[in-house]
Structure formats: structure tokens, C-alpha cells
C-alpha positions as a printed NumPy array, in Angstrom:
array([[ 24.664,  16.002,   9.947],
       [ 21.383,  17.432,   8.304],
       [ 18.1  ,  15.974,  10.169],
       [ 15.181,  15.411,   7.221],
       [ 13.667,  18.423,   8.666],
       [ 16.209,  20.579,   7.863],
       [ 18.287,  21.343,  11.291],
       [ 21.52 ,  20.513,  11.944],
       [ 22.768,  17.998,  14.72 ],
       [ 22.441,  19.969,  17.919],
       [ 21.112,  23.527,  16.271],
       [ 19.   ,  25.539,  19.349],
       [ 15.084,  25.031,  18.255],
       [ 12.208,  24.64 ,  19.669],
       [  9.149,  22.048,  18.089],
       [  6.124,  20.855,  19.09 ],
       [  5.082,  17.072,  19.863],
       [  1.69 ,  16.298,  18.062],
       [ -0.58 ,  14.536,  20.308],
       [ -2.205,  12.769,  16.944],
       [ -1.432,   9.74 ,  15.51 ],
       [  0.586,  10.526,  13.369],
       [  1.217,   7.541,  10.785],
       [  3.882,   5.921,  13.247],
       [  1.526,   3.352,  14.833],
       [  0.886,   5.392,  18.143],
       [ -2.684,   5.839,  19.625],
       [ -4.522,   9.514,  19.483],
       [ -3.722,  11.252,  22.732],
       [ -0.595,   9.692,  23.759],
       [  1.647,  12.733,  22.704],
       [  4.072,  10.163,  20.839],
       [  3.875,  12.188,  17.759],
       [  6.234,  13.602,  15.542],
       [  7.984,  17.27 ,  15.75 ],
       [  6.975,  19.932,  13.795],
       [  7.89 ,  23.85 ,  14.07 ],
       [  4.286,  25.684,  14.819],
       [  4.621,  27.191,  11.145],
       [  3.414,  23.066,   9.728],
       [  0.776,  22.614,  12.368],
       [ -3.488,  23.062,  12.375],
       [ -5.875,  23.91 ,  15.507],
       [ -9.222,  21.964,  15.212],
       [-11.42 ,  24.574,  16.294],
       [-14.439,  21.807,  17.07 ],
       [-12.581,  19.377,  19.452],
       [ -9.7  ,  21.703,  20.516],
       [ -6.571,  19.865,  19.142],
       [ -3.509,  20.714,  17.958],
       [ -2.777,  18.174,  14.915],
       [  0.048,  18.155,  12.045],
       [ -0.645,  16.746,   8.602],
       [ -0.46 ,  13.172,   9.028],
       [ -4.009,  14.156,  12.012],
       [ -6.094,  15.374,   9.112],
       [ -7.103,  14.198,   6.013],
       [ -7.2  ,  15.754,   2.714],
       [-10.176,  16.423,   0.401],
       [ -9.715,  17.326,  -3.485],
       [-12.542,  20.939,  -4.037],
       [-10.781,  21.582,  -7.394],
       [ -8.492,  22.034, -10.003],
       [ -7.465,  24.89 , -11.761],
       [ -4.821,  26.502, -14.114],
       [ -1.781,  28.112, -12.031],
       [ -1.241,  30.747, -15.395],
       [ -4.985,  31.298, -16.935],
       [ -6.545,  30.798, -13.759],
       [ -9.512,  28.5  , -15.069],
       [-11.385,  26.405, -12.759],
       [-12.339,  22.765, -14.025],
       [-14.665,  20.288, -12.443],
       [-13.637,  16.991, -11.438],
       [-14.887,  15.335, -14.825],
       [-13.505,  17.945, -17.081],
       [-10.186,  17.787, -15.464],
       [ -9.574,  13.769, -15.822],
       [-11.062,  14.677, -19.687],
       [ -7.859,  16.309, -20.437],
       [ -5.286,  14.235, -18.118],
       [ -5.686,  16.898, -15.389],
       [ -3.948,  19.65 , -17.821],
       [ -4.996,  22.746, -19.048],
       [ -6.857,  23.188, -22.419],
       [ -4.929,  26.417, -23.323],
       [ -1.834,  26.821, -21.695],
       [  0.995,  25.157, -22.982],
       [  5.206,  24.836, -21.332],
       [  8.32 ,  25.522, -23.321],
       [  9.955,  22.133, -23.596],
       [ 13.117,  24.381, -23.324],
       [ 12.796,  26.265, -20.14 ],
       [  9.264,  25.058, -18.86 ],
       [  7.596,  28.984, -18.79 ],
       [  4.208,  29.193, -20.562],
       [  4.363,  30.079, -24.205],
       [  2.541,  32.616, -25.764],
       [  0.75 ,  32.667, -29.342],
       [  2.229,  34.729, -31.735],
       [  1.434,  35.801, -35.453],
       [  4.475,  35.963, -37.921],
       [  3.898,  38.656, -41.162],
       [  2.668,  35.492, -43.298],
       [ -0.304,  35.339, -41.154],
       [  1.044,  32.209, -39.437],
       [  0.523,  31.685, -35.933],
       [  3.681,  29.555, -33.818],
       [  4.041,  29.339, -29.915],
       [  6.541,  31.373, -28.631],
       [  8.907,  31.528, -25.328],
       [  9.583,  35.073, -24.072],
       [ 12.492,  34.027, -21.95 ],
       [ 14.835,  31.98 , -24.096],
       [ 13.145,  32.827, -27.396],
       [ 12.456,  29.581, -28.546],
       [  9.539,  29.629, -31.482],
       [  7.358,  26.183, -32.243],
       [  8.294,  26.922, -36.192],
       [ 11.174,  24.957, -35.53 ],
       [  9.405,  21.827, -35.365],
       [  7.022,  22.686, -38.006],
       [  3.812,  23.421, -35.691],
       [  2.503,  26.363, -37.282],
       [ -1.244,  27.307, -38.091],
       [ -3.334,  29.877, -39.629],
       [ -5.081,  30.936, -36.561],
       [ -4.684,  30.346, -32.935],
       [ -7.549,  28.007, -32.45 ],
       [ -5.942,  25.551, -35.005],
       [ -2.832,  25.84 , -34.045],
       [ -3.728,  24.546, -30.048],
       [ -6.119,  22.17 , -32.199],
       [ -2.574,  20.535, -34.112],
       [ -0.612,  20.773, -30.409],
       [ -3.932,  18.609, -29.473],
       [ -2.986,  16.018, -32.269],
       [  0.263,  16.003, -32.173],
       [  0.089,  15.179, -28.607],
       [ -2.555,  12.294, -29.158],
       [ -0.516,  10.678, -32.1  ],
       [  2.005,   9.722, -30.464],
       [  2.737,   6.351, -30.477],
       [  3.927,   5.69 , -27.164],
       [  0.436,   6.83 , -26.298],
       [ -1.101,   5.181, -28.826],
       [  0.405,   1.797, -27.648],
       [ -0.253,   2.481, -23.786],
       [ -4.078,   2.955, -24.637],
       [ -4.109,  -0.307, -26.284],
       [ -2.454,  -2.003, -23.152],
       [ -5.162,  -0.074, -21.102],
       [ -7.947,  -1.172, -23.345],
       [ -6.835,  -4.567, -23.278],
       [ -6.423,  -4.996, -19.164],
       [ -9.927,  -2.697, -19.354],
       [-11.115,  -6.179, -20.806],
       [ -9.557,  -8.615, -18.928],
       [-10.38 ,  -7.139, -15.825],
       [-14.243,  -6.66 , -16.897],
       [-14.127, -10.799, -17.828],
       [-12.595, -11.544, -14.672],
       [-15.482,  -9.53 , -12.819],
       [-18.158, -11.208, -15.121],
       [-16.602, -14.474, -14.608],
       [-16.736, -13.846, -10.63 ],
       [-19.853, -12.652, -10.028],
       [-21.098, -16.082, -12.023],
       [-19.409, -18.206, -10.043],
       [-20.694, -16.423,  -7.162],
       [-24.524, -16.944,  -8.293],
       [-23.537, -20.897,  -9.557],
       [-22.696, -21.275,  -5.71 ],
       [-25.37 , -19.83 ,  -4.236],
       [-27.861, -21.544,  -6.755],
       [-26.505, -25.203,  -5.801],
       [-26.437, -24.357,  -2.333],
       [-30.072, -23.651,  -2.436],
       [-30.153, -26.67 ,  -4.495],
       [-28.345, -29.118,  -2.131],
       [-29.714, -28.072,   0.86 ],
       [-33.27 , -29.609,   0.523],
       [-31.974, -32.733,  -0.763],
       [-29.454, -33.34 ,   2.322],
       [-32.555, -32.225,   4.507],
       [-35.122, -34.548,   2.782],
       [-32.334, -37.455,   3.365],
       [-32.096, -36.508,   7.174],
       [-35.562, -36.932,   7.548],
       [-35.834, -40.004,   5.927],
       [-32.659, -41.551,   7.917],
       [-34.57 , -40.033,  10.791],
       [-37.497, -41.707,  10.015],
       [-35.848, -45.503,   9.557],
       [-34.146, -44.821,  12.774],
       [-36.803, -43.828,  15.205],
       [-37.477, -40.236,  14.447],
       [-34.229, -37.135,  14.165],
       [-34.324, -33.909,  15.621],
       [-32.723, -32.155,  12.803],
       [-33.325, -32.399,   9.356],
       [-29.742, -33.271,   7.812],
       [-26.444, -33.591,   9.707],
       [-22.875, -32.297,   9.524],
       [-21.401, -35.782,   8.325],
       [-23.393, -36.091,   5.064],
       [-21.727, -32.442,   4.096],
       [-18.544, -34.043,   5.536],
       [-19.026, -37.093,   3.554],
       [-20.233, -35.522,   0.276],
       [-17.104, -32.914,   0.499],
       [-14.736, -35.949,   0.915],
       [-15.811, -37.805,  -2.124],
       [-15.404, -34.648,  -4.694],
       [-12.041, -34.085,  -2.724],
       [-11.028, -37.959,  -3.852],
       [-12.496, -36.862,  -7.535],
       [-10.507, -33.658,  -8.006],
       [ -7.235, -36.062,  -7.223],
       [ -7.772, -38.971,  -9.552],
       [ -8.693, -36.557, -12.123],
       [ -6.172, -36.991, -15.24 ],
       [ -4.609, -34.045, -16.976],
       [ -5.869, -35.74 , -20.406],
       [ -9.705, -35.571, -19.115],
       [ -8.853, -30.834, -18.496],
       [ -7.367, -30.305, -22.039],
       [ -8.935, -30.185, -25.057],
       [ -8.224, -32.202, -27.637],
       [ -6.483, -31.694, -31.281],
       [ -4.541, -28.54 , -29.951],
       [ -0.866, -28.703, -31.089],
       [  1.495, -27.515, -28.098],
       [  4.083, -25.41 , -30.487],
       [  7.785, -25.145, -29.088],
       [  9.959, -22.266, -29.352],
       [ 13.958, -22.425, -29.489],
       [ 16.048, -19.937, -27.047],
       [ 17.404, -18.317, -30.097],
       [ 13.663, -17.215, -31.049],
       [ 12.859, -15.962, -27.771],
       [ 15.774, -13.652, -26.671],
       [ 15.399, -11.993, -30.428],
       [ 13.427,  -9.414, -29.383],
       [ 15.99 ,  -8.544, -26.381],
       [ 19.214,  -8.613, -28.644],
       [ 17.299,  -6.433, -31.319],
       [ 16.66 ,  -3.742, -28.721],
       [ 19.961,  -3.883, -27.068],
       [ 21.515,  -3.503, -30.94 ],
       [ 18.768,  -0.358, -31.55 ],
       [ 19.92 ,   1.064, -28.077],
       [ 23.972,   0.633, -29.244],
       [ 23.112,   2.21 , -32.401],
       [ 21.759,   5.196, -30.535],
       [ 24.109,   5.989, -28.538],
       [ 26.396,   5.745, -31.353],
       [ 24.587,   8.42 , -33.238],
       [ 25.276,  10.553, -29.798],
       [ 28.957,  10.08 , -30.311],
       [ 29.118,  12.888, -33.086],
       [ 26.224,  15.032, -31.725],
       [ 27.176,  18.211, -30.313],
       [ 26.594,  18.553, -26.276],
       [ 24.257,  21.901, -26.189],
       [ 21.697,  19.8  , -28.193],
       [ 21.222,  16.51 , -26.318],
       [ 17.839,  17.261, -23.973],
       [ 18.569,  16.921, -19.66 ],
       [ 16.984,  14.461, -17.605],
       [ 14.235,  17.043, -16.752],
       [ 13.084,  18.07 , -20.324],
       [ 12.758,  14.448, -21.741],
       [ 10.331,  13.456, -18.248],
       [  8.421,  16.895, -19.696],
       [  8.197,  15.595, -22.886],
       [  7.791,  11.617, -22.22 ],
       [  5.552,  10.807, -25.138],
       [  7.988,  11.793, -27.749],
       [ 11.094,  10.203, -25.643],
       [ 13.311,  12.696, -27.463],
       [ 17.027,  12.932, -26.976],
       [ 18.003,  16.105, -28.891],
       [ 16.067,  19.281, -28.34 ],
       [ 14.827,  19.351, -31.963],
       [ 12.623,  16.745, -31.255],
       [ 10.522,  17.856, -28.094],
       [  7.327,  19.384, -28.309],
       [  5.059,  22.116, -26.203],
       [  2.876,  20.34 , -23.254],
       [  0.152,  21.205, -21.847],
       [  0.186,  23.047, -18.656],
       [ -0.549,  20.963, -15.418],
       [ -3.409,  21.632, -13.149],
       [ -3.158,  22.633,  -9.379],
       [ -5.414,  21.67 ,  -7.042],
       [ -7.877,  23.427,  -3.989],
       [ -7.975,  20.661,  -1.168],
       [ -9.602,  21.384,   2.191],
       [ -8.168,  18.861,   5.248],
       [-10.527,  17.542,   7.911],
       [ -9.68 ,  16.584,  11.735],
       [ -9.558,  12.815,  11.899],
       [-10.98 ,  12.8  ,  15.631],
       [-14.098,  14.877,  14.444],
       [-14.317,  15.209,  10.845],
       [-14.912,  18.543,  10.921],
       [-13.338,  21.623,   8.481],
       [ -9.553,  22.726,   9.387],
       [ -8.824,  24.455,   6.32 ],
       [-11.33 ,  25.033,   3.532],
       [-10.497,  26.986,   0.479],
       [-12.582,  29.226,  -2.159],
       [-13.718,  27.433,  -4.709],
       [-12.675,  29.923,  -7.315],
       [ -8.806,  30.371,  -7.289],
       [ -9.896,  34.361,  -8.389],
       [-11.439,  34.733,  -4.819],
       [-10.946,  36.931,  -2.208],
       [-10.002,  36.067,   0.622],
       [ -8.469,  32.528,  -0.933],
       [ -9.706,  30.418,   2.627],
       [-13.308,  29.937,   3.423],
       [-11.687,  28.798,   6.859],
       [ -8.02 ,  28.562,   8.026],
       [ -7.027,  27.31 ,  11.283],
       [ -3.262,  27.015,  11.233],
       [ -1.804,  26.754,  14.866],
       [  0.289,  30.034,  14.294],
       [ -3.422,  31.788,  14.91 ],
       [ -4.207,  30.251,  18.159],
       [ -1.373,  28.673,  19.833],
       [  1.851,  30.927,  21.778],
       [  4.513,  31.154,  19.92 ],
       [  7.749,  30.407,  21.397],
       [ 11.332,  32.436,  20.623],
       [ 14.287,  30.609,  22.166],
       [ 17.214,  32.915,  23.424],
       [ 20.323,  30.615,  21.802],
       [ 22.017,  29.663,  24.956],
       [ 26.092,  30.144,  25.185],
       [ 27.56 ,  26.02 ,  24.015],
       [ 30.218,  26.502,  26.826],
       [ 27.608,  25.926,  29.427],
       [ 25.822,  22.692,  28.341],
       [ 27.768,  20.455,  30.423],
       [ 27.52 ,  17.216,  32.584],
       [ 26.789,  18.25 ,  35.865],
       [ 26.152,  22.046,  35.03 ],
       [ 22.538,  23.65 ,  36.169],
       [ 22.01 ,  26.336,  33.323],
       [ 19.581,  28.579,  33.265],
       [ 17.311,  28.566,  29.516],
       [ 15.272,  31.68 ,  28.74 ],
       [ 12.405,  31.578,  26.14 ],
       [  9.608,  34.476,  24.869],
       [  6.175,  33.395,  24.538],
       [  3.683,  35.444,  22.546],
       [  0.521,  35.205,  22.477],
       [ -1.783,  35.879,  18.642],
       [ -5.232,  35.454,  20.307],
       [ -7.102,  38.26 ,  21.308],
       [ -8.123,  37.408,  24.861],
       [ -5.77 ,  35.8  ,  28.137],
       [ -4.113,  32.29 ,  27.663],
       [ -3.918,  31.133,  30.887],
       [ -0.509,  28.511,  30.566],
       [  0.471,  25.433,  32.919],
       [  3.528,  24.258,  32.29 ],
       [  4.073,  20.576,  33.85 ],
       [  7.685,  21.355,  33.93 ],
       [  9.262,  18.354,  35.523],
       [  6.773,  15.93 ,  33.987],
       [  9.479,  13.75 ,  32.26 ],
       [ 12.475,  14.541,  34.369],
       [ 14.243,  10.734,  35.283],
       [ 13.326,   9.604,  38.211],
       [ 16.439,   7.278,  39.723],
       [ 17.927,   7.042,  43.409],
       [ 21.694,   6.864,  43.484],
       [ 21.505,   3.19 ,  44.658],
       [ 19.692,   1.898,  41.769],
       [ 21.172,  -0.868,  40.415],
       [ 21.733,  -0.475,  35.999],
       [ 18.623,  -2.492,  35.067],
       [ 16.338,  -0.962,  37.596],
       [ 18.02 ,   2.685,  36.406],
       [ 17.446,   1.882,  32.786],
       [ 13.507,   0.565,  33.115],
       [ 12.859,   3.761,  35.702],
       [ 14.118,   6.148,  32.8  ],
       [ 12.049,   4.688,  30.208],
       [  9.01 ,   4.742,  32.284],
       [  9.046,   8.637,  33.251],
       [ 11.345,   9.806,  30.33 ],
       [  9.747,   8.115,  27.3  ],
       [ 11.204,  10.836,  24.544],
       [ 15.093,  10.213,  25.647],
       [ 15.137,  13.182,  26.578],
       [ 18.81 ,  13.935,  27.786],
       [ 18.368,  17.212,  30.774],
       [ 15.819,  17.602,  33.702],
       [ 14.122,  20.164,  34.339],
       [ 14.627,  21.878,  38.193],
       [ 12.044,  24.198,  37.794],
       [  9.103,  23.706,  39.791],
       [  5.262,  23.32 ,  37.852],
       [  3.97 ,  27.07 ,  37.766],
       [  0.946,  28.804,  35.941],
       [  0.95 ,  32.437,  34.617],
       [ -1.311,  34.261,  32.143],
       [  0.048,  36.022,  29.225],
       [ -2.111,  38.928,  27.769],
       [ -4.279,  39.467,  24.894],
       [ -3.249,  40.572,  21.497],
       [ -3.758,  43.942,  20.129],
       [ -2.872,  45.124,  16.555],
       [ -2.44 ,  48.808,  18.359],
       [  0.034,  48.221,  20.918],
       [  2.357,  48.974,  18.37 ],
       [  1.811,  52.232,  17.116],
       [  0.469,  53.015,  20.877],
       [  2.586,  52.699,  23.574],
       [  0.074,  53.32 ,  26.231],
       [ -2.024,  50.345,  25.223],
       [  0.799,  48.112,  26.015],
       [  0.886,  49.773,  30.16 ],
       [ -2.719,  49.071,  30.167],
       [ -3.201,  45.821,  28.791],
       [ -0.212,  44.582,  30.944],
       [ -2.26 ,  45.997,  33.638],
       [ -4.883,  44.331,  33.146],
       [ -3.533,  41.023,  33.121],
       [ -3.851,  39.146,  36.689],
       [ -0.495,  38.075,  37.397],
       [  1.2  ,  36.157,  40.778],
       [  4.195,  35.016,  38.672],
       [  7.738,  34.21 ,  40.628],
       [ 10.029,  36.997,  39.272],
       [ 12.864,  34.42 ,  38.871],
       [ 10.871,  32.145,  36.072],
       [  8.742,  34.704,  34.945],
       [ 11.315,  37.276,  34.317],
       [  9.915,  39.993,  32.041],
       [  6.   ,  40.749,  30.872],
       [  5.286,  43.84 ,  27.732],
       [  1.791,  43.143,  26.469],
       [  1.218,  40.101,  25.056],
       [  4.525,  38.875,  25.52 ],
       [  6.18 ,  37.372,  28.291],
       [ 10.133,  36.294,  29.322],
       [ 10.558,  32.788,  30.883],
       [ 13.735,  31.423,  32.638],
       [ 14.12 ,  27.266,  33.398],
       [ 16.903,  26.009,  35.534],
       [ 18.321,  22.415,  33.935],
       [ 20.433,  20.137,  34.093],
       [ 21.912,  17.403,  31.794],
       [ 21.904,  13.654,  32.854],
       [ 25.473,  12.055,  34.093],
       [ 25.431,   9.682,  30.976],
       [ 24.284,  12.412,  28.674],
       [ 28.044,  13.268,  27.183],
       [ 28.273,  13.751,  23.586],
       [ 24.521,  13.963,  22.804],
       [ 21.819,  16.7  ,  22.093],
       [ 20.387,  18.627,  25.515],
       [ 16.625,  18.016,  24.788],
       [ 14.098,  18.673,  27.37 ],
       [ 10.552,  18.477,  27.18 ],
       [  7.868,  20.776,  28.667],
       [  3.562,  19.458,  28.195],
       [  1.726,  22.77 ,  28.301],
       [ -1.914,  22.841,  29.066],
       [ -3.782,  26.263,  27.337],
       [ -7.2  ,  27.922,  28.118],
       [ -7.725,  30.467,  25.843],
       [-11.002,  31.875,  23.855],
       [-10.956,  32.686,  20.088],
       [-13.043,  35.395,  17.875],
       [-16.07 ,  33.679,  18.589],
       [-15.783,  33.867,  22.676],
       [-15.768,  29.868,  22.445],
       [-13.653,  28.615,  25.218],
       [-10.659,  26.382,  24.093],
       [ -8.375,  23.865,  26.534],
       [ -5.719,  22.296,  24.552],
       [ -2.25 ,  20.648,  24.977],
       [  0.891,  21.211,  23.638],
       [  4.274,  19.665,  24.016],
       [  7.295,  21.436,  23.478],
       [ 10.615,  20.202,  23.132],
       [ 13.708,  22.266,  23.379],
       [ 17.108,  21.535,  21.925],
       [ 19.969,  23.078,  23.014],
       [ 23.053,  22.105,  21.23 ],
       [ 25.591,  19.191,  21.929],
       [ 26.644,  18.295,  25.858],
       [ 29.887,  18.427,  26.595],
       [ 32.138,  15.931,  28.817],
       [ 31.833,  16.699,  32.923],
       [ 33.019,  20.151,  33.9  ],
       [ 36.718,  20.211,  36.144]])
């Protein structure tokens, strides 16, 4: 089985839990996020959170061309269907064409890489400003397009007479509201009057009242009085109005008899008639060169703050391409699990899981590692119900092992780009790093790496499913800037499928 992430059932990985909401209904902070490898997730550099995707949102800086390179504002870009002026695709292969004068003068579009040549469809010109000019036309005469404008133009319409029509009725109501209310107070006062004096100038029941009686209207109103008058109500037979579906069934049978005797290697795929959807061609005679589609520069925001995660260069020509790039592979450790051997996940076996952790920032990360923060807590005379609601309470990921490892803290030492061409730096930043660690979790330590061993164990009713385990990890770390950082992460382990109890 192949997860929509792209591991198998039960491959050894390690992800991280977002603590964002992330789309699935859960709150901000409640680490009920999705997984994601550390290669897919962002570091907000303003509030200190690690976020995926679905925690930022996306902002549109600009298009350009992915072959000419050609930045286009906003305007320009939806004045040419968000495609490129100049660049144009094979229909046959879908590589950009290039212009190229024949010994008559003539100028065709050519493809370099499976030769095909725009003189075969009769789209030649005398120079190569005319001949993207007659492209231009022939890609605005085409009368799918033609027809589709006329349905937009036409809903364009309706939907501004609806609006007019709206915002009229709007001002009607508001006008004989203005208009009703002085006459409903001027009878209040005079009711008030006859009856010794009223404290309020109209009352609720004449609105009541006065709604009541145009209710009563609108009912005994006849359908005679609505329509108007001399208008002949013309009838249509069924043979009349399924015409127009038998004559395009009978146009698509004739079609596909035509295909009958065409030859195979000239029928257009799937993928070249969605290229080439104006013409709706079915042999490759009939498509056509289109224009080149535009890319576009967005820059993503933190949802909690608002503030810049990534933010490209405007010009797609610059250099370096990011004004600003925090991606979490920058800031956060990252973690290399040591595949453990399948023979020992087992019910009832405590197995020992090793993991590296390096570190990319150039200063300490100090790491606390809340290791038995969702292990299950149940007594052995715990009845099923009791065992069941306990589990769900301290183990809300279904996870399927505990952790036996105590909580611990360790540091793990700065980056430097030199410790690998000098081996001496590596001695002395090690050295440098305050360490206490116990040597039987923290098992190894080179620079800005360190070697850390769990002891686990998979739950009794845990046969036949993945080992997962779960680790929250709280990091204090400082980036370029000397800004102090405290973040969370949550990883989650997976160590292959648990076997039946061991003999």
C-alpha cells in the first residue's frame, strides 16, 4: 500500500506534526496537524513557528515567461490570458518553437526536437512580426472562442441587470420605510391622544396589522391580474425539442466513422487536444502553435502574524531569486533515522531506536525532548472501557509503542561550514559545547551532530500495525541575527510493521 505522501505501509521515516491548523478543522497550537518531512515545511522567523503550507497563505508578486524570461504586471498578464506574447508550444511535443526563414523569404515556426514546421498548416508570413501577428488571429478566430465570449458577454449582462435591479429595490425599501414610518408615528400619537395620552409614538401591532393585510393580498392575488395580456403561450412537440440532441449524437457517429479508416499515428492523444482546446482537433493536421503559459512569483505569509516567510525577487533574472526564505531545513535539526532490524519490532519486545540529529544553525540548540509525553497510561486492572478512554486521553495520535526513556535535555553544537575541510574545528567546537548528557541516550557527539538511543516498546494490542511513536521537542536556538528563537516540534517515528508476541 502507497500512503498519498509517497511511503509505503510501514517504511522507517521520520515526519514532523505541524502545530498549525492545518485545513482539518483543528485549532492553532494543538499539534493535531498533518505530517510532513522537514524538506515541505517554513520557520516564521517573527512568532517562532514551525508551519507547513496549509499555516501560510499565498500572495501572487508576478508572472513571467519560464523560456524568454519576461516579467508582466498583473494587468498585462490577464490582457493576454496569462500567456506569453512571444513564445509559442509545439502542439506536437509541447517544446517552444523557434522562428525560422525558408529561402523564399518566408518565415514558419519550427520544432527543433521532432522537426515539425507550422508550413504544414499553412501559417507562414513574410516576417516574424506578422507571422506571431497571424498565430494572434488564428488563435482569436476560433469559433469555440468566439461563441464562449458571446456566452460571457451575455451573463456580463445579466449579471449587471440583476445588480441594477438589486440595488433599486434596495433604495425602493429604504425610501418607503422612511415613508411609512411618520405616518404609523403620526397615527400613534393621535390614538394616543383619543386615549388619554401614549408614551410612544406608534406601536408594534399597527406594523403587525399592516404586514398581515398585504400577506392576505399577495394570496388572493390571481395569476390573470401578474401576466400580461395578448401574449400567445407557443407549445413545442417532443420531437422538436430532442432535435438538437439526435443531430449531435448523428454528427458525433459520423465522426467516429471517419476515424474508422484513419491511420493510428495521426489521431492527436488526450494531452495534445487539452493543448490545443480551441480548435478541438482530432488528427494532428489540424492543431495549431499556443502560446506559452506564464509562471508565477508568489511570496506566503504566516497566518498567526502575517508577516513574510518566503518572498521572492521580483525579476525572475535576479540574483539571489529570494528576497527572504525561511524553509525549516535552515533552522530546525534535522533528524536521520538508523533503519532498525524488522525482526525486533515485536509485542512485548523493548528495542532500542537510534536517530542523528544535526543541527544547520550557527549557534547551540539547546533540545528537550518530552519523551514519554504520549506513552498510554493504563493499570493492569482497568476494565476495556476505562482502558480505551485512558488511551485516547494521553495517546491522542494512536500511536502504537511507548516510549521508556526518561525526559532528558542536551545541547547539540553550532554549525560550521569549516569543520569539514578542518578537522580540528570539529575537537574544538565539540569542546565547547556544555554537555551533562547520559552516555546510554546520548550515545555519540562530532560537531554539530549528535547520536541518540530510545528504549520502546510496542503496546499488547499493537499486532499487525505500524510501530509509531511520538516525541514533542521544545528548541532554543538563535539565528544570523542573534534573535533568540523557542519553538516546538513534534516528531513522529515509524518503524515498520509489529509482529505477533515473541515465544
Amino acid at each position: 500500500m502507497i500512503y498519498s505522501d509517497g511511503y509505503a505501509e510501514g517504511e522507517p521515516r521520520v515526519e514532523f506534526r505541524t502545530d498549525v491548523d492545518d485545513g482539518g478543522g483543528q485549532g492553532a497550537g494543538t499539534g493535531t496537524g498533518r505530517l510532513f518531512p522537514l524538506e515541505e515545511l517554513y520557520f516564521c522567523d517573527a512568532c517562532s513557528l514551525v508551519c507547513s503550507r496549509y499555516g501560510l497563505t499565498e500572495e501572487i508578486d508576478s508572472y513571467y515567461c519560464p523560456h524568454c524570461l519576461e516579467n508582466m504586471p498583473s494587468s498585462e498578464a490577464m490582457l493576454y490570458l496569462n500567456r506569453c506574447s512571444k513564445c509559442f508550444e509545439c502542439p506536437i511535443c509541447f517544446n517552444t518553437l523557434t522562428i525560422t526563414a525558408a529561402h523564399d523569404g518566408k518565415c514558419f515556426f519550427s520544432c527543433q526536437f521532432c522537426r515539425w514546421s507550422s508550413g504544414e498548416i499553412q501559417l507562414e508570413a513574410e516576417k516574424p512580426d506578422m507571422l506571431v501577428a497571424a498565430a494572434f488571429q488564428k488563435e482569436r478566430d476560433s469559433p469555440h472562442r468566439t461563441e464562449m465570449n458571446k456566452l460571457v458577454e451575455t451573463f456580463r449582462k445579466a449579471s449587471q441587470e440583476i445588480t441594477r435591479e438589486r440595488e433599486l429595490q434596495a433604495r425602493m425599501r429604504r425610501r418607503s420605510i422612511t415613508l411609512f414610518l411618520p405616518a404609523t408615528s403620526g397615527e400613534g400619537s393621535k390614538r394616543g391622544s383619543k386615549s388619554g395620552g401614549g408614551a410612544h409614538p406608534w406601536v408594534v401591532e399597527d406594523l403587525e396589522n399592516m404586514l398581515k393585510d398585504k400577506k392576505t393580498k399577495l394570496k388572493t392575488m390571481s395569476i390573470r391580474t401578474t401576466t400580461k395580456k395578448g401574449v400567445r403561450i407557443e407549445s413545442i412537440s417532443l420531437k422538436d425539442l430532442i432535435a438538437p440532441s439526435d443531430e449531435k449524437a448523428r454528427s458525433i457517429a459520423e465522426q467516429l466513422k471517419s476515424l474508422d479508416e484513419t491511420p493510428t499515428d495521426t489521431i492527436a492523444s488526450l494531452d495534445q487536444r487539452t493543448r490545443c482546446i480551441n480548435e478541438e482537433a482530432h488528427t494532428l493536421s489540424g492543431l495549431i502553435p499556443s502560446r506559452k503559459p506564464l509562471l508565477t512569483k508568489r511570496s506566503r505569509r504566516c497566518r498567526q502574524c502575517t508577516r513574510y516567510v518566503v518572498k521572492p525577487q521580483i525579476n525572475p533574472c535576479s540574483t539571489p531569486p529570494f528576497q527572504k526564505q525561511n524553509i525549516a531545513w535552515l533552522y530546525v535539526p534535522r533528524v536521520l533515522l538508523v533503519h532498525p532490524n524488522p525482526n525486533e519490532i515485536g509485542v512485548g519486545r523493548v528495542m532500542s531506536v537510534s536517530f542523528a540529529m544535526y543541527n544547520p544553525v550557527e549557534s547551540n540548540t539547546t533540545a528537550r525532548f518530552a519523551a514519554d509525553a504520549y506513552n498510554r497510561n493504563i493499570s493492569e486492572g482497568e476494565e476495556e472501557e476505562d482502558r480505551d478512554n485512558n488511551s485516547s486521553s494521553s495517546n491522542p495520535f494512536g500511536y502504537t509503542m511507548d516510549v521508556l526513556t526518561e525526559p532528558f535535555e542536551t545541547v547539540i553544537g553550532p554549525h560550521n561550514e569549516l569543520q569539514d575541510v578542518h578537522e580540528g574545528l570539529i575537537e574544538e567546537d565539540s569542546a565547547a559545547v556544555p554537555t551533562d548528557d547520559n552516555p546510554e541516550i546520548i550515545t555519540e557527539r562530532k560537531g554539530n551532530k549528535i547520536m541518540v538511543c530510545l528504549r520502546v516498546k510496542p503496546h499488547d494490542d499493537s499486532a499487525g500495525k505500524e510501530a509509531t511513536f511520538g516525541i514533542p521537542v521544545e528548541l532554543s536556538f538563535k539565528d544570523r541575527t542573534m534573535k533568540e528563537h523557542n519553538t516546538h516540534i513534534h516528531l513522529v517515528f515509524t518503524l515498520g510493521i509489529i509482529s505477533g508476541a515473541s515465544e
